[in-house]
Coordinates of C-alpha atoms in Angstrom, one line a residue:
M1 CA 34.0 -114.2 -152.6
K2 CA 34.5 -110.2 -153.0
T3 CA 31.1 -110.2 -154.1
A4 CA 27.7 -110.2 -152.4
L5 CA 23.4 -110.4 -152.9
K6 CA 22.9 -108.3 -156.4
L7 CA 19.6 -109.7 -157.0
A8 CA 18.8 -108.8 -160.5
A9 CA 15.2 -108.2 -159.8
G10 CA 15.1 -106.0 -156.9
A11 CA 18.3 -104.3 -158.5
G12 CA 16.2 -102.6 -161.3
T13 CA 13.4 -102.4 -159.7
A14 CA 13.3 -98.5 -159.4
L15 CA 14.4 -98.2 -163.2
F16 CA 11.3 -100.4 -164.3
A17 CA 8.4 -98.9 -162.7
A18 CA 9.4 -95.7 -165.2
M19 CA 9.4 -97.6 -167.8
P20 CA 6.5 -97.5 -169.9
A21 CA 4.8 -100.8 -170.6
W22 CA 6.2 -101.5 -174.6
A23 CA 10.6 -101.2 -172.1
Q24 CA 9.3 -103.6 -169.4
D25 CA 8.7 -106.0 -171.9
A26 CA 11.7 -105.8 -173.4
A27 CA 13.7 -105.3 -170.5
A28 CA 11.9 -108.5 -169.0
V29 CA 12.9 -110.2 -172.7
A30 CA 16.3 -109.5 -171.8
A31 CA 16.9 -110.5 -168.3
P32 CA 19.9 -112.0 -167.7
T33 CA 19.6 -116.1 -167.9
P34 CA 21.9 -117.9 -165.8
D35 CA 24.6 -120.2 -168.2
K36 CA 24.3 -123.6 -167.4
G37 CA 28.0 -124.2 -167.5
D38 CA 28.9 -122.0 -164.3
T39 CA 25.3 -123.4 -162.8
A40 CA 26.5 -127.1 -163.0
W41 CA 30.2 -125.6 -161.9
M42 CA 29.0 -124.0 -158.7
M43 CA 26.5 -126.8 -157.8
T44 CA 29.7 -128.9 -157.8
A45 CA 32.0 -126.5 -155.8
T46 CA 29.1 -126.7 -153.2
V47 CA 29.3 -130.4 -153.2
L48 CA 33.1 -129.5 -153.0
V49 CA 32.3 -127.8 -150.3
M50 CA 30.5 -130.0 -148.3
A51 CA 33.3 -132.9 -148.7
M52 CA 35.8 -130.8 -146.6
I53 CA 33.3 -131.1 -143.9
V54 CA 32.3 -134.4 -143.9
P55 CA 34.8 -136.3 -143.9
G56 CA 37.5 -134.3 -144.5
L57 CA 37.5 -131.7 -141.8
A58 CA 36.0 -135.1 -139.2
L59 CA 39.3 -137.0 -140.1
F60 CA 41.7 -134.9 -139.6
Y61 CA 40.4 -133.7 -136.7
G62 CA 39.1 -137.1 -135.8
G63 CA 43.3 -138.4 -135.9
L64 CA 44.4 -135.8 -134.0
V65 CA 42.7 -136.8 -131.0
R66 CA 43.3 -139.6 -128.7
T67 CA 41.2 -143.5 -129.8
K68 CA 38.7 -142.7 -126.9
N69 CA 37.7 -139.5 -127.9
M70 CA 37.9 -140.2 -132.1
A71 CA 33.9 -140.9 -132.2
S72 CA 32.9 -137.5 -130.4
V73 CA 34.6 -135.5 -132.8
L74 CA 32.6 -137.0 -135.7
T75 CA 29.9 -136.8 -133.8
Q76 CA 30.5 -133.1 -133.3
V77 CA 31.8 -131.9 -137.1
L78 CA 28.5 -133.6 -138.1
A79 CA 25.4 -132.2 -135.9
V80 CA 27.1 -128.8 -136.1
A81 CA 27.8 -128.3 -139.4
A82 CA 23.6 -130.0 -140.1
F83 CA 22.6 -127.4 -136.9
A84 CA 24.6 -123.9 -139.2
M85 CA 22.7 -125.3 -142.7
L86 CA 19.8 -125.2 -140.5
L87 CA 19.8 -121.9 -139.2
W88 CA 21.2 -120.8 -142.4
V89 CA 18.1 -121.0 -143.9
M90 CA 16.0 -120.4 -141.3
Y91 CA 17.2 -116.7 -140.9
G92 CA 21.8 -116.8 -141.6
Y93 CA 21.1 -116.0 -144.8
A94 CA 18.6 -113.1 -144.0
L95 CA 21.1 -111.5 -141.7
S96 CA 24.6 -112.1 -144.0
F97 CA 23.4 -111.3 -147.6
G98 CA 19.1 -111.0 -147.1
G99 CA 18.5 -107.1 -148.8
D100 CA 19.8 -104.0 -146.9
A101 CA 19.9 -102.7 -143.6
N102 CA 23.3 -101.3 -142.3
Q103 CA 27.1 -102.1 -142.2
F104 CA 26.6 -104.7 -139.8
I105 CA 23.7 -106.5 -141.2
S106 CA 21.3 -107.4 -144.2
T107 CA 17.6 -108.3 -143.2
G108 CA 14.7 -110.0 -145.1
K109 CA 14.0 -113.2 -146.9
F110 CA 14.0 -114.8 -143.4
L111 CA 12.8 -118.6 -143.8
L112 CA 13.5 -117.9 -147.5
A113 CA 10.8 -116.1 -148.4
G114 CA 10.3 -114.8 -151.7
V115 CA 13.7 -116.7 -153.3
T116 CA 12.5 -119.0 -156.0
A117 CA 13.6 -121.4 -158.5
D118 CA 13.8 -118.5 -161.0
S119 CA 15.8 -116.0 -158.8
T120 CA 19.3 -114.9 -159.5
V121 CA 22.2 -113.2 -158.1
A122 CA 24.6 -111.3 -160.0
T123 CA 28.4 -112.4 -160.5
F124 CA 31.5 -110.8 -161.2
T125 CA 30.8 -110.2 -164.9
D126 CA 27.9 -107.4 -166.0
G127 CA 25.3 -109.8 -166.9
V128 CA 26.2 -112.8 -165.9
V129 CA 24.2 -114.2 -163.0
I130 CA 23.9 -117.7 -161.2
P131 CA 20.2 -119.1 -159.6
E132 CA 19.7 -117.9 -155.9
F133 CA 19.6 -120.9 -154.8
V134 CA 22.7 -122.5 -155.9
F135 CA 24.2 -119.0 -153.8
I136 CA 22.7 -119.8 -151.1
A137 CA 23.3 -123.5 -151.1
F138 CA 27.2 -122.9 -151.4
Q139 CA 27.6 -119.5 -148.4
M140 CA 25.9 -122.8 -146.6
T141 CA 28.4 -124.6 -146.9
F142 CA 31.0 -121.3 -145.6
S143 CA 29.2 -121.4 -142.3
A144 CA 28.8 -124.8 -142.2
I145 CA 32.5 -125.8 -142.1
T146 CA 33.4 -122.7 -140.1
V147 CA 31.9 -123.3 -136.8
A148 CA 32.9 -126.8 -137.2
L149 CA 36.8 -125.6 -137.6
V150 CA 36.5 -124.0 -134.0
I151 CA 35.7 -127.6 -132.5
G152 CA 39.5 -127.5 -132.9
G153 CA 41.1 -125.4 -129.7
L154 CA 37.4 -127.6 -128.1
V155 CA 38.4 -131.3 -128.6
E156 CA 37.9 -134.2 -125.6
R157 CA 37.1 -132.0 -123.2
M158 CA 33.4 -130.4 -123.9
K159 CA 30.1 -131.3 -123.9
F160 CA 28.1 -132.0 -126.6
S161 CA 24.8 -129.7 -125.5
A162 CA 27.2 -127.1 -124.7
L163 CA 29.0 -127.5 -128.2
M164 CA 25.4 -126.7 -129.6
V165 CA 24.1 -123.6 -128.0
F166 CA 27.4 -121.9 -128.1
A167 CA 27.1 -123.0 -132.0
A168 CA 24.1 -121.0 -132.0
I169 CA 25.1 -118.1 -129.8
W170 CA 28.7 -117.6 -132.5
L171 CA 26.6 -118.5 -135.6
T172 CA 24.0 -115.2 -134.5
I173 CA 26.2 -113.3 -133.4
V174 CA 30.0 -113.5 -134.9
Y175 CA 29.4 -115.7 -138.2
Y176 CA 26.8 -113.5 -140.0
P177 CA 27.8 -110.3 -139.6
I178 CA 31.2 -110.8 -140.4
A179 CA 29.5 -112.5 -143.9
H180 CA 28.0 -109.6 -144.1
M181 CA 31.3 -106.8 -143.4
V182 CA 33.2 -108.7 -145.9
W183 CA 30.6 -109.8 -148.8
Y184 CA 27.7 -108.1 -149.4
L185 CA 27.7 -105.2 -151.1
G186 CA 24.1 -103.0 -150.8
G187 CA 22.0 -100.9 -152.9
T188 CA 23.7 -98.0 -150.9
D189 CA 26.8 -96.9 -149.6
E190 CA 26.0 -97.3 -145.8
A191 CA 23.6 -100.3 -146.5
T192 CA 27.5 -102.1 -147.6
G193 CA 29.5 -104.7 -145.3
L194 CA 31.4 -102.2 -143.7
I195 CA 34.5 -104.0 -144.5
F196 CA 33.7 -104.5 -148.5
G197 CA 32.9 -101.2 -148.0
W198 CA 36.5 -99.6 -147.7
G199 CA 37.5 -102.4 -150.9
A200 CA 39.1 -105.1 -148.8
L201 CA 40.2 -108.2 -150.7
D202 CA 38.9 -111.2 -149.3
F203 CA 38.5 -113.8 -152.0
A204 CA 37.3 -116.7 -150.5
G205 CA 37.0 -116.4 -146.5
G206 CA 39.9 -115.2 -145.3
T207 CA 38.5 -113.1 -142.3
V208 CA 34.5 -114.4 -142.7
V209 CA 36.6 -118.3 -142.3
H210 CA 39.2 -119.0 -141.0
I211 CA 40.6 -115.8 -138.7
N212 CA 36.8 -116.1 -137.7
A213 CA 37.0 -119.3 -136.7
G214 CA 40.6 -119.9 -135.5
V215 CA 40.3 -116.6 -133.1
S216 CA 37.2 -118.4 -131.7
A217 CA 38.9 -121.5 -131.0
L218 CA 41.6 -119.6 -128.9
V219 CA 39.1 -117.7 -127.1
G220 CA 37.4 -121.4 -126.0
A221 CA 40.2 -122.8 -125.1
I222 CA 41.1 -120.5 -123.1
I223 CA 37.6 -120.6 -121.3
L224 CA 37.4 -124.3 -121.4
G225 CA 40.9 -124.3 -119.5
K226 CA 43.6 -127.2 -120.6
R227 CA 42.6 -130.7 -121.1
K228 CA 43.4 -133.9 -117.7
G229 CA 46.9 -133.9 -117.7
Y230 CA 47.5 -131.5 -120.3
P231 CA 50.6 -130.9 -120.9
T232 CA 52.4 -133.7 -118.6
E233 CA 50.5 -136.9 -120.6
R234 CA 51.1 -138.0 -123.9
M235 CA 47.7 -136.7 -125.9
A236 CA 49.2 -138.4 -129.7
P237 CA 47.3 -138.4 -132.7
H238 CA 45.6 -142.3 -132.1
S239 CA 45.8 -142.0 -136.0
L240 CA 48.1 -140.1 -138.9
T241 CA 46.3 -141.9 -141.1
M242 CA 43.1 -141.1 -140.9
T243 CA 44.8 -137.3 -140.6
L244 CA 46.0 -137.7 -144.1
I245 CA 43.1 -138.9 -145.2
G246 CA 41.1 -136.3 -144.1
T247 CA 44.2 -133.7 -146.0
G248 CA 43.4 -134.8 -149.0
L249 CA 39.9 -134.4 -148.5
L250 CA 40.4 -130.4 -147.5
W251 CA 42.7 -129.8 -150.2
V252 CA 40.7 -131.6 -153.0
G253 CA 37.3 -129.8 -151.4
W254 CA 38.5 -126.7 -151.1
F255 CA 39.5 -126.6 -155.0
G256 CA 35.5 -125.6 -154.5
F257 CA 36.0 -122.8 -151.6
N258 CA 38.0 -121.5 -153.6
A259 CA 36.9 -121.6 -157.4
G260 CA 33.9 -121.9 -156.4
S261 CA 34.4 -118.3 -155.2
A262 CA 34.9 -116.6 -158.7
L263 CA 31.1 -117.6 -159.2
E264 CA 31.9 -118.7 -162.7
A265 CA 33.3 -121.3 -164.3
N266 CA 36.1 -118.7 -165.9
G267 CA 40.0 -117.7 -166.1
S268 CA 39.1 -115.9 -162.7
A269 CA 38.0 -120.0 -161.3
G270 CA 41.7 -121.1 -163.6
L271 CA 43.9 -118.8 -161.7
A272 CA 41.7 -119.9 -158.6
L273 CA 42.4 -123.8 -159.0
I274 CA 46.2 -123.6 -159.9
N275 CA 47.3 -120.9 -156.5
T276 CA 45.0 -123.7 -155.1
F277 CA 47.4 -125.9 -156.0
V278 CA 51.0 -124.5 -155.5
A279 CA 50.0 -122.8 -152.0
T280 CA 49.9 -126.1 -150.4
A281 CA 52.6 -127.5 -152.2
A282 CA 54.6 -125.2 -150.7
G283 CA 53.3 -125.4 -147.2
V284 CA 53.6 -128.8 -147.3
L285 CA 57.4 -128.2 -147.9
F286 CA 58.5 -124.9 -145.6
W287 CA 56.7 -126.7 -142.5
M288 CA 59.0 -129.7 -142.7
L289 CA 61.8 -127.1 -143.9
T290 CA 61.1 -125.3 -140.8
E291 CA 60.4 -128.2 -138.6
R292 CA 64.4 -129.7 -139.4
V293 CA 65.9 -126.4 -139.0
L294 CA 64.0 -125.6 -136.0
G295 CA 65.8 -129.6 -134.8
H296 CA 63.1 -131.9 -135.1
K297 CA 62.4 -134.5 -137.9
A298 CA 59.9 -133.6 -140.5
S299 CA 56.6 -135.3 -140.1
L300 CA 54.1 -136.5 -141.2
L301 CA 51.9 -134.2 -139.4
G302 CA 54.0 -131.3 -140.3
A303 CA 53.3 -132.0 -143.4
C304 CA 49.7 -132.2 -143.4
S305 CA 49.9 -129.2 -141.2
G306 CA 51.4 -127.3 -143.8
A307 CA 49.3 -128.2 -146.7
I308 CA 46.2 -127.0 -144.3
A309 CA 48.4 -123.8 -143.2
G310 CA 49.3 -123.2 -146.8
L311 CA 45.1 -122.9 -148.0
V312 CA 44.1 -120.9 -145.7
A313 CA 46.7 -118.5 -146.3
V314 CA 45.5 -118.2 -150.1
T315 CA 41.8 -118.5 -149.7
P316 CA 42.2 -115.2 -149.1
A317 CA 44.0 -114.4 -152.7
A318 CA 42.8 -116.9 -154.7
G319 CA 41.5 -115.0 -157.6
N320 CA 44.0 -111.7 -155.9
S321 CA 47.1 -113.0 -156.7
G322 CA 49.8 -115.0 -159.1
P323 CA 50.8 -118.2 -158.9
F324 CA 54.2 -117.3 -157.7
G325 CA 52.2 -114.7 -155.1
A326 CA 50.6 -118.2 -154.2
I327 CA 53.9 -119.8 -153.4
L328 CA 55.4 -117.4 -152.2
L329 CA 51.6 -116.8 -149.3
G330 CA 51.6 -120.6 -148.5
A331 CA 55.8 -121.0 -148.1
I332 CA 55.5 -117.8 -145.6
A333 CA 52.5 -119.3 -143.6
G334 CA 54.3 -123.0 -143.6
I335 CA 56.9 -121.0 -141.8
V336 CA 55.2 -119.0 -139.6
C337 CA 52.8 -121.4 -138.6
A338 CA 55.5 -124.1 -138.1
I339 CA 57.0 -121.6 -135.9
F340 CA 53.9 -120.7 -133.4
V341 CA 53.0 -124.4 -133.0
I342 CA 56.5 -126.4 -132.2
A343 CA 58.6 -123.9 -130.1
I344 CA 55.7 -120.3 -129.3
K345 CA 53.0 -122.5 -128.6
P346 CA 54.4 -124.8 -125.5
K347 CA 55.8 -121.9 -123.4
L348 CA 51.8 -120.4 -123.5
K349 CA 50.8 -122.8 -122.1
I350 CA 47.1 -122.7 -123.5
D351 CA 46.1 -125.8 -124.9
E352 CA 44.6 -125.0 -128.1
S353 CA 44.7 -128.4 -128.7
L354 CA 44.6 -129.1 -132.4
D355 CA 46.0 -125.6 -134.0
A356 CA 43.0 -123.9 -135.2
F357 CA 44.3 -120.8 -133.9
G358 CA 48.1 -122.2 -134.7
I359 CA 46.6 -122.6 -138.2
H360 CA 43.8 -121.1 -139.5
A361 CA 43.8 -117.6 -137.5
L362 CA 47.8 -117.0 -138.8
G363 CA 47.8 -118.5 -141.7
G364 CA 44.3 -116.3 -141.7
I365 CA 46.2 -113.6 -140.8
V366 CA 49.1 -114.4 -143.5
G367 CA 47.5 -114.4 -146.1
S368 CA 44.9 -111.8 -145.6
V369 CA 47.5 -109.1 -145.0
L370 CA 49.6 -110.3 -148.0
T371 CA 47.2 -110.5 -150.0
A372 CA 48.1 -106.3 -150.4
V373 CA 51.4 -107.9 -151.9
T374 CA 50.4 -110.4 -154.4
M375 CA 48.4 -108.4 -156.0
L376 CA 51.4 -106.5 -157.4
P377 CA 51.8 -106.4 -161.1
A378 CA 55.8 -107.7 -160.3
L379 CA 54.6 -111.0 -158.4
G380 CA 52.0 -111.8 -161.8
G381 CA 49.3 -110.7 -159.7
P382 CA 46.1 -108.8 -161.2
G383 CA 47.1 -105.4 -159.8
A384 CA 47.2 -102.3 -161.9
D385 CA 50.0 -100.2 -163.0
D386 CA 48.3 -97.2 -160.7
Y387 CA 47.9 -99.9 -158.0
A388 CA 48.7 -98.4 -154.7
L389 CA 50.0 -101.4 -152.3
G390 CA 50.6 -99.1 -149.1
A391 CA 47.3 -98.3 -149.0
Q392 CA 46.0 -101.5 -150.0
L393 CA 47.7 -102.7 -147.7
W394 CA 46.2 -100.4 -144.7
I395 CA 42.7 -101.5 -145.8
Q396 CA 44.2 -105.2 -145.4
I397 CA 44.9 -104.6 -141.4
K398 CA 42.6 -103.2 -140.6
S399 CA 40.0 -105.6 -142.4
V400 CA 41.6 -108.0 -139.8
G401 CA 41.5 -106.6 -136.9
V402 CA 37.8 -105.9 -137.0
A403 CA 37.2 -109.5 -138.1
V404 CA 39.9 -110.4 -135.0
A405 CA 37.9 -108.7 -132.4
W406 CA 34.4 -108.9 -133.6
A407 CA 35.2 -113.3 -133.3
A408 CA 37.3 -112.3 -130.2
I409 CA 34.1 -110.0 -128.4
G410 CA 31.6 -112.5 -129.6
S411 CA 32.8 -116.0 -129.1
A412 CA 33.7 -114.6 -125.6
I413 CA 30.1 -114.1 -124.5
A414 CA 28.8 -117.0 -126.6
F415 CA 30.9 -119.4 -124.9
T416 CA 30.3 -116.9 -121.9
V417 CA 26.1 -118.0 -122.5
A418 CA 26.7 -121.7 -123.6
K419 CA 28.3 -122.0 -119.8
A420 CA 26.0 -120.5 -118.0
L421 CA 24.0 -122.7 -119.2
T422 CA 25.0 -125.7 -119.5
G423 CA 28.5 -126.2 -117.6
L424 CA 30.9 -126.2 -121.0
R425 CA 33.0 -129.0 -119.3
V426 CA 32.7 -132.5 -118.6
S427 CA 33.2 -134.0 -116.3
P428 CA 36.7 -135.2 -114.7
E429 CA 35.4 -138.4 -114.8
V430 CA 33.5 -137.8 -118.2
E431 CA 36.7 -136.6 -119.6
Q432 CA 38.9 -140.0 -118.3
E433 CA 37.1 -142.3 -119.9
G434 CA 36.7 -140.7 -123.0
L435 CA 34.0 -138.4 -124.9
D436 CA 32.8 -141.9 -126.8
L437 CA 31.6 -143.8 -124.5
G438 CA 30.5 -140.4 -121.9
E439 CA 28.6 -137.7 -124.2
H440 CA 27.8 -140.4 -126.9
G441 CA 27.1 -144.2 -125.4
E442 CA 29.5 -145.6 -128.2
R443 CA 33.1 -146.3 -129.3
A444 CA 34.5 -145.6 -133.1
Y445 CA 36.9 -148.3 -132.4
N446 CA 35.2 -152.0 -130.6
Y447 CA 37.9 -154.5 -130.7

């Protein structure tokens, strides 16, 4: 979603004050009313994104760890997402979209003060609005899944208490500012988000969600250190069946993630829908092809990873690309991410456990930068005949640079504070026994 808050009531306050009484009455009568179809679609999209988190992401990540840590991953994803939802309604929405302040943060509407069932938010179409509560809930799921994605770099060794402390700090100093910078349209240039003001294209969160989470996961993995026994001890996924189920749920939920970012049930949502199909399909096949080229067998794990790479790459371009451009993005992301995960990552000797960086950050960078290319009419993109590729490409690169730097610095601060308060990492004994019993006193499987 490339828009941000433009509340119908707030946008015209100054104009209403200057009108005679009869004109004010006429304007009030003419105020936009949310379309029930758009509202129903956005509520559906919000629930679809929720399904991406629990059970989608929980099962995807859970299947990739060892049996003794399955319950810990499920618990971490569920708890951190729930925590993020509460923080969002308390002050996250206020700092991201609450009102004009500056290019880096919003202010206002803390505890959703002033928001009612009649409050509305503008969409991309003049005169079309949706209920503000629906917009708040939709964006709430974005914040929840983004912080949950970071868990992919931290599994099997991070304390549960440390994760919760990290989440509170990270959401506050990293996620909310980046969401504001990318998606907030203010009443003035000074209040409009920095990256939005540049004219960057990020339809559904290539920078806000994927680069943000992937870079933060890498920083966390470096600060935490390697898992006990990595890389000599075998740490194969305990259930690729669970991972495939999670992949399917993520793919289905991603239609809400991408098509919902149109904020309306219209042709733009339909374009995002088909792009989410074909980019993901390309990611699946080109990751498996890359496995073969690199001398490995085409694997289910590779297919699942390729699906996520394709989904990530098309996210910023979902409404900014034609279907053939989306296929190109999925294919490139599948190849780039597979080469990194299979051939480059082992040489770096960094235990970024479940490849949140290798798939989400790299896939997000590919998608965010190449969105400038998929806009080209020659590729079926929506760019005008005078579309300036070079200028847009530079804007996309600048935006990626800001997102990477902000996420890296902010997450380093959040992990450092969490380490000072909690110790960050479980004891060697708990790590050996497994976090299921050591941290939560239960097993995922009892047989």
